[in-house]
PDB file of C-alpha atoms in Angstrom:
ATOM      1  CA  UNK H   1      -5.332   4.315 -44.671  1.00  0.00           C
ATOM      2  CA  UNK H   2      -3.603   3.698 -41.565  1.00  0.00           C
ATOM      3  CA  UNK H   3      -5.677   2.993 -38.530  1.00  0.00           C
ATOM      4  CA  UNK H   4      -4.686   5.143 -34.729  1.00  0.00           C
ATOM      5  CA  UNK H   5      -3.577   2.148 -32.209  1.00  0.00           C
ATOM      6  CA  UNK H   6      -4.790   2.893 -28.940  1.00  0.00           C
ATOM      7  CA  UNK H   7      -2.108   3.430 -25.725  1.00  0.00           C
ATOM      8  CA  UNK H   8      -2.541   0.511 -23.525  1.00  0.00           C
ATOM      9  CA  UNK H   9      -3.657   1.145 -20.232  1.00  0.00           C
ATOM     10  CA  UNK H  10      -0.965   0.832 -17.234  1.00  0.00           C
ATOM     11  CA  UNK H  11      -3.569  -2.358 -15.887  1.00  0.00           C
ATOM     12  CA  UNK H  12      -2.839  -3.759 -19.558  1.00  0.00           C
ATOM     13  CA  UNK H  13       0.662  -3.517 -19.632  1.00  0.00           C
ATOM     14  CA  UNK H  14       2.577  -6.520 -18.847  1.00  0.00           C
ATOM     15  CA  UNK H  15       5.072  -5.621 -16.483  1.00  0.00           C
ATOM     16  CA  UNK H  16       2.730  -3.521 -13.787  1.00  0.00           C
ATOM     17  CA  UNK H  17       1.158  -5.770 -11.089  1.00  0.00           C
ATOM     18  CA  UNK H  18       0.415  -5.573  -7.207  1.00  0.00           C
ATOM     19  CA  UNK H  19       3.627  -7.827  -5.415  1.00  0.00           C
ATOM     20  CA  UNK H  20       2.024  -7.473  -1.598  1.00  0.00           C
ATOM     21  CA  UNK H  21      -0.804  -5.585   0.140  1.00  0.00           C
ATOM     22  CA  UNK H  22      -1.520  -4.851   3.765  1.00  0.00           C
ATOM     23  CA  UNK H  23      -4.702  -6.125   4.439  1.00  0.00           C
ATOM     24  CA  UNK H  24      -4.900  -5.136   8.428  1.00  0.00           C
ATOM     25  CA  UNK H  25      -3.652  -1.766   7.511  1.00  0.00           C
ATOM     26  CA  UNK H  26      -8.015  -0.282   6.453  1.00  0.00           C
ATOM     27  CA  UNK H  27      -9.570  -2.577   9.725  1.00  0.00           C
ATOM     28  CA  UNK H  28      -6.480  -1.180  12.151  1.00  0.00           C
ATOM     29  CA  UNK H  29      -6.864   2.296  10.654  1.00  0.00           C
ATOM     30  CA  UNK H  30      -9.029   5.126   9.477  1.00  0.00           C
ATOM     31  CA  UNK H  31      -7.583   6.135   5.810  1.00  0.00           C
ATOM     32  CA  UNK H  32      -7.835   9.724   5.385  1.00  0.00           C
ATOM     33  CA  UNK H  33      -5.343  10.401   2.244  1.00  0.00           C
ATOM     34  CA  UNK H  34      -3.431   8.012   0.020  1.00  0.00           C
ATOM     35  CA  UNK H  35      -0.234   8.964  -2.148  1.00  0.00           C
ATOM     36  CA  UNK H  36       1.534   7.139  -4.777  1.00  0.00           C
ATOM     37  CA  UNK H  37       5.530   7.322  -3.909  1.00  0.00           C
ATOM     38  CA  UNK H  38       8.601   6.020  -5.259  1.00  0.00           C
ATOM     39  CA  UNK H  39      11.065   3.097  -3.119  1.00  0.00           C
ATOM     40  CA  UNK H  40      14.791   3.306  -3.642  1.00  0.00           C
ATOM     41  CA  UNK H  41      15.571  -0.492  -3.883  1.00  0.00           C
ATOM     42  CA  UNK H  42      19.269  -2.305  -4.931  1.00  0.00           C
ATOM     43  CA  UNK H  43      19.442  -5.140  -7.536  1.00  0.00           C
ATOM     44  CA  UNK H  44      18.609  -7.832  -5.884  1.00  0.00           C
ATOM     45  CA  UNK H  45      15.454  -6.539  -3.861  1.00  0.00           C
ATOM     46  CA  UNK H  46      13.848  -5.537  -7.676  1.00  0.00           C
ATOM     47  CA  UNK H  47      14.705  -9.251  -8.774  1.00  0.00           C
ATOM     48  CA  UNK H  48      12.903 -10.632  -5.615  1.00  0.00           C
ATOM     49  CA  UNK H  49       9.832  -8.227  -5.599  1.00  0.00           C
ATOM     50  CA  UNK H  50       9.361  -9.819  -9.825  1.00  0.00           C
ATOM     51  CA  UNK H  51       9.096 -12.878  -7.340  1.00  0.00           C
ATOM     52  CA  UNK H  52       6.640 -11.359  -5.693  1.00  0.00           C
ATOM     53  CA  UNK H  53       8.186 -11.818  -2.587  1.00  0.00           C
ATOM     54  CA  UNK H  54       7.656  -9.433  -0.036  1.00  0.00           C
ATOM     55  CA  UNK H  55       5.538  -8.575   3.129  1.00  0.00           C
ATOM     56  CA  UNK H  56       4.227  -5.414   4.275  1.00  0.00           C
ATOM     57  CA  UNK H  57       2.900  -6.630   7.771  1.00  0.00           C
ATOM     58  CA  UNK H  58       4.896  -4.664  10.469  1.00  0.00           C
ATOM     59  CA  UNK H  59       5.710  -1.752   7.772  1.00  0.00           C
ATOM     60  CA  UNK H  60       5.406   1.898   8.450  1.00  0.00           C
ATOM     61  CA  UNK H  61       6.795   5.024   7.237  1.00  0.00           C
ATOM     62  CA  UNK H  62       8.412   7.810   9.276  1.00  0.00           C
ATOM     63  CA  UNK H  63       9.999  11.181   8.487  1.00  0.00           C
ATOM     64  CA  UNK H  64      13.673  11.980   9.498  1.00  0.00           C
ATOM     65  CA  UNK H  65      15.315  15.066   8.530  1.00  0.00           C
ATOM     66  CA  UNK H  66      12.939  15.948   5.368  1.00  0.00           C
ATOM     67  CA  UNK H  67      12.979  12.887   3.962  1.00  0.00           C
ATOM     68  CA  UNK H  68      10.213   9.671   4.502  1.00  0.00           C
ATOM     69  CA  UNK H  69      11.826   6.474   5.104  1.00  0.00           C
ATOM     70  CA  UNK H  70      10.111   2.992   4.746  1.00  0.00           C
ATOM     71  CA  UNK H  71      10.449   1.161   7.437  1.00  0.00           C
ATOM     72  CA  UNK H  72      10.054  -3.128   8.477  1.00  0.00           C
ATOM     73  CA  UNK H  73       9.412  -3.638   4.500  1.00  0.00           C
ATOM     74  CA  UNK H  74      10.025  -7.249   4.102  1.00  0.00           C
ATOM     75  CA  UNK H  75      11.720  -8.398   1.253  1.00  0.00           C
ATOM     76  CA  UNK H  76      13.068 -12.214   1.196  1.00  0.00           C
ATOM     77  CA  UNK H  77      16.445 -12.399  -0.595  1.00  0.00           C
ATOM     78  CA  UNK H  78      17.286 -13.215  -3.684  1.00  0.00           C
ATOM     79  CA  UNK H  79      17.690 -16.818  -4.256  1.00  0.00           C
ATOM     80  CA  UNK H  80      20.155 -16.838  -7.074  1.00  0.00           C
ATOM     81  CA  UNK H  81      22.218 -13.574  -5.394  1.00  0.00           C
ATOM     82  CA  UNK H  82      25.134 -13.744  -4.465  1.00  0.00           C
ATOM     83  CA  UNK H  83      27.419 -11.519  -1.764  1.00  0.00           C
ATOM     84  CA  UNK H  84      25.959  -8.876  -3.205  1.00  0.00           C
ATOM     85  CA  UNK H  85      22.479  -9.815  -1.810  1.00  0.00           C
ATOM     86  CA  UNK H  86      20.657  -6.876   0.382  1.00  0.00           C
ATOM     87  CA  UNK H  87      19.236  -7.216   4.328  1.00  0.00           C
ATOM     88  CA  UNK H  88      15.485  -8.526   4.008  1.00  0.00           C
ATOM     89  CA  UNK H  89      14.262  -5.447   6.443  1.00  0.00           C
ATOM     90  CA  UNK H  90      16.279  -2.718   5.740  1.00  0.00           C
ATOM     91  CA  UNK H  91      15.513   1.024   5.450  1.00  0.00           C
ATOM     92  CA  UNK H  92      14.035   2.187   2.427  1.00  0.00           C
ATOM     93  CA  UNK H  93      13.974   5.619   1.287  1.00  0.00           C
ATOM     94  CA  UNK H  94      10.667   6.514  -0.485  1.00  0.00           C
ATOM     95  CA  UNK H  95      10.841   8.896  -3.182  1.00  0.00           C
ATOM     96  CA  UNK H  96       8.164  12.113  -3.139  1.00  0.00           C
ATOM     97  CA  UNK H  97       7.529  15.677  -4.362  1.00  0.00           C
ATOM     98  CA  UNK H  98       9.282  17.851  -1.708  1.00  0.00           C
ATOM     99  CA  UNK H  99       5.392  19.962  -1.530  1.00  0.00           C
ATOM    100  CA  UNK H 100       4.152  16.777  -1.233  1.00  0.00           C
ATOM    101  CA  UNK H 101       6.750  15.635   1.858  1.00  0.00           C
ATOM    102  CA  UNK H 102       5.817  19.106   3.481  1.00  0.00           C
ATOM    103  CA  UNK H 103       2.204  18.576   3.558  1.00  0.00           C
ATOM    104  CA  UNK H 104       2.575  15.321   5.103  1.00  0.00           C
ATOM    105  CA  UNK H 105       4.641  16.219   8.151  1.00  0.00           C
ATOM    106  CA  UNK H 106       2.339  19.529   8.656  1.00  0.00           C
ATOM    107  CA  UNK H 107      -0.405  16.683   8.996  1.00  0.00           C
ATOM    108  CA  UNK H 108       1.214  14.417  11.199  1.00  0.00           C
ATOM    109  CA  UNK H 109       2.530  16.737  13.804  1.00  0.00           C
ATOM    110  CA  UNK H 110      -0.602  18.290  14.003  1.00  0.00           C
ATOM    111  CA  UNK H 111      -3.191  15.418  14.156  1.00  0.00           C
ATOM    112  CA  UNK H 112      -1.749  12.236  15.683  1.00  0.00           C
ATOM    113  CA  UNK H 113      -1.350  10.798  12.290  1.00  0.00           C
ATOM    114  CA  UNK H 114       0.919   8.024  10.717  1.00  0.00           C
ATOM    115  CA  UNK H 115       1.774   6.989   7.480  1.00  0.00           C
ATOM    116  CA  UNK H 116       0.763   3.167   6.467  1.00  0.00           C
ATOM    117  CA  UNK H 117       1.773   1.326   3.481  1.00  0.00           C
ATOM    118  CA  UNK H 118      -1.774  -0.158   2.039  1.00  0.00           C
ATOM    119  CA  UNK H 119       0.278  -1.641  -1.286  1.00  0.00           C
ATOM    120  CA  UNK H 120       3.713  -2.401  -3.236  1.00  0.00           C
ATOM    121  CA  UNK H 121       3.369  -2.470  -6.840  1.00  0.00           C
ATOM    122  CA  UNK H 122       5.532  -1.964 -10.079  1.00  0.00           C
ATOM    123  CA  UNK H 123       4.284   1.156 -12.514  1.00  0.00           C
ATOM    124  CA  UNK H 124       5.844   0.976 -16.082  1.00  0.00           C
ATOM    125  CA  UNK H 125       8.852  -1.494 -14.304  1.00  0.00           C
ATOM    126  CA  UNK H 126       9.156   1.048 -11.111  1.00  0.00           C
ATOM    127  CA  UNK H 127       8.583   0.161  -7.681  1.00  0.00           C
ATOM    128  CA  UNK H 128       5.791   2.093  -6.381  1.00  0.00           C
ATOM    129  CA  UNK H 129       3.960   2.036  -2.503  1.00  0.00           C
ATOM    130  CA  UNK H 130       0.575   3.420  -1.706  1.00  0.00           C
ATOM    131  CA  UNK H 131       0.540   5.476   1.437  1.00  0.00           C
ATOM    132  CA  UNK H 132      -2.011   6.713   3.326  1.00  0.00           C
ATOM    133  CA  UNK H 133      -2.080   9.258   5.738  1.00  0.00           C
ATOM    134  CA  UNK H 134      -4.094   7.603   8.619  1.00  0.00           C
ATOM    135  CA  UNK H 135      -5.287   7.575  11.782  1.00  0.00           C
ATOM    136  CA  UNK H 136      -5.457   4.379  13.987  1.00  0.00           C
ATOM    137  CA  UNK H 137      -8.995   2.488  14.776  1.00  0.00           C
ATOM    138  CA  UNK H 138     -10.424   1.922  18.605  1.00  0.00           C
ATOM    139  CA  UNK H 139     -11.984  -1.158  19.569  1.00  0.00           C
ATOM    140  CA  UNK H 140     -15.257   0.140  19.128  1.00  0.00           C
ATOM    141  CA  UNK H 141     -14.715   2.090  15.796  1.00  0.00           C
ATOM    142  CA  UNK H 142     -13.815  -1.638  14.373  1.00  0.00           C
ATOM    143  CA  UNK H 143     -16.466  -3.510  15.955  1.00  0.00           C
ATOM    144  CA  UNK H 144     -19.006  -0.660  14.700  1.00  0.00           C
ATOM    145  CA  UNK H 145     -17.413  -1.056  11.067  1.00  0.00           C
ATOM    146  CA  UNK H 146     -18.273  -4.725  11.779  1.00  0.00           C
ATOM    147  CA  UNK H 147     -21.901  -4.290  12.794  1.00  0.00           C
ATOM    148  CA  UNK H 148     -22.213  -1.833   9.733  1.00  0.00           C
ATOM    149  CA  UNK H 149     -20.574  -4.346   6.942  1.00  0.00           C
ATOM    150  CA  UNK H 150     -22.728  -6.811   8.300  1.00  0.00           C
ATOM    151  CA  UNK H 151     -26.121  -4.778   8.148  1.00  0.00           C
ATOM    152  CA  UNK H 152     -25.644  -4.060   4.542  1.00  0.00           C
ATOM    153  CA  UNK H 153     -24.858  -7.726   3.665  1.00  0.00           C
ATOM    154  CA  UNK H 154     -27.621  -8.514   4.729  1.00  0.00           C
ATOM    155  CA  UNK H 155     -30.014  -5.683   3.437  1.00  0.00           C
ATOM    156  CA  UNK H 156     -27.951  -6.615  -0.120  1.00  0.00           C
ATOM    157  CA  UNK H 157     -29.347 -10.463   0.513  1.00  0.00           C
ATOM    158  CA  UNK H 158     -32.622  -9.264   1.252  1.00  0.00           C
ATOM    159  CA  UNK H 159     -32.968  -7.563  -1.910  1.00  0.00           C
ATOM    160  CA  UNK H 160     -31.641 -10.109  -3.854  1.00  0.00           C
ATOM    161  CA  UNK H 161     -34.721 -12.291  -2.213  1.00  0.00           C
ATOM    162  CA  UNK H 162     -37.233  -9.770  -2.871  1.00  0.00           C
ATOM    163  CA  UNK H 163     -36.108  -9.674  -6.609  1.00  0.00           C
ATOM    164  CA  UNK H 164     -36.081 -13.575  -7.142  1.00  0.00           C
ATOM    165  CA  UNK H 165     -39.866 -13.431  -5.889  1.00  0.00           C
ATOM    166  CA  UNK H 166     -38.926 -15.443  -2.441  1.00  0.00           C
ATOM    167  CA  UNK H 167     -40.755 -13.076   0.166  1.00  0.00           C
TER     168      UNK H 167
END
């Protein structure tokens, strides 16, 4: 009697794992909605993302004409390329449902949004970002989000002394 093997999960799968993340982009900014989107990349810029070499610092994604565009995306060249090797910070177009690209500039015109890369990461051997529709942090808002991190660390360690019998 044959036995049912089980799908892997995408986490188990070899080939899909997180190449760069924005870490300033959720203590600069308020994350209201992420989306999962495509990035139209040449040869070369896949072969240096398996790497892992690329920086989404400065990045930020605008819309022009209907279509979102990826923009300040750093990724090093290819060490082994050739002529054919691409410009580290060129435009990339990302790749979305058209409902999907409709919904985001309704949002943006009307709320003083912008749209932040939070990660680049392959899916099944694709290229994927993580956007989020976001809006950007005050002074105050991240120095409250400070106080308020802090607070529960320390209620957490409090806890964890009443439980071990130390108070």
């Amino acid at each position: 009697m044959a036995t049912k093997s089980k799908k892997p999960d995408k986490a188990e799968k070899a080939n899909n794992f997180v190449i760069a993340t924005n870490r300033k982009a959720r203590h600069n900014y308020s994350i209201l909605e992420t989306f999962e989107a495509g990035v139209v990349l040449v040869g070369t810029e896949v072969k240096s993302l398996r790497e892992g070499q690329a920086s989404l610092v400065d990045a930020f994604a605008t819309v022009d004409d209907g279509e979102i565009w990826l923009r300040n995306l750093h990724i090093a060249e290819y060490h082994h390329g050739s002529w054919t090797n691409h410009a580290p910070r060129r435009n990339r177009k990302l790749l979305l449902h058209r409902r999907q690209i409709d919904t985001l500039v309704g949002k943006i015109r009307d709320g003083n949004l912008t749209l932040v890369p939070l990660s680049l990461y392959f899916v099944d051997g694709k290229v994927k970002v993580e956007l989020a529709l976001a809006r950007g942090k005050e002074a105050r808002d991240k120095r409250q989000d400070l106080a308020k991190r802090d607070a529960d660390r320390e209620v957490i360690r409090e806890l964890g002394r009443r439980a071990k019998g130390m108070r």
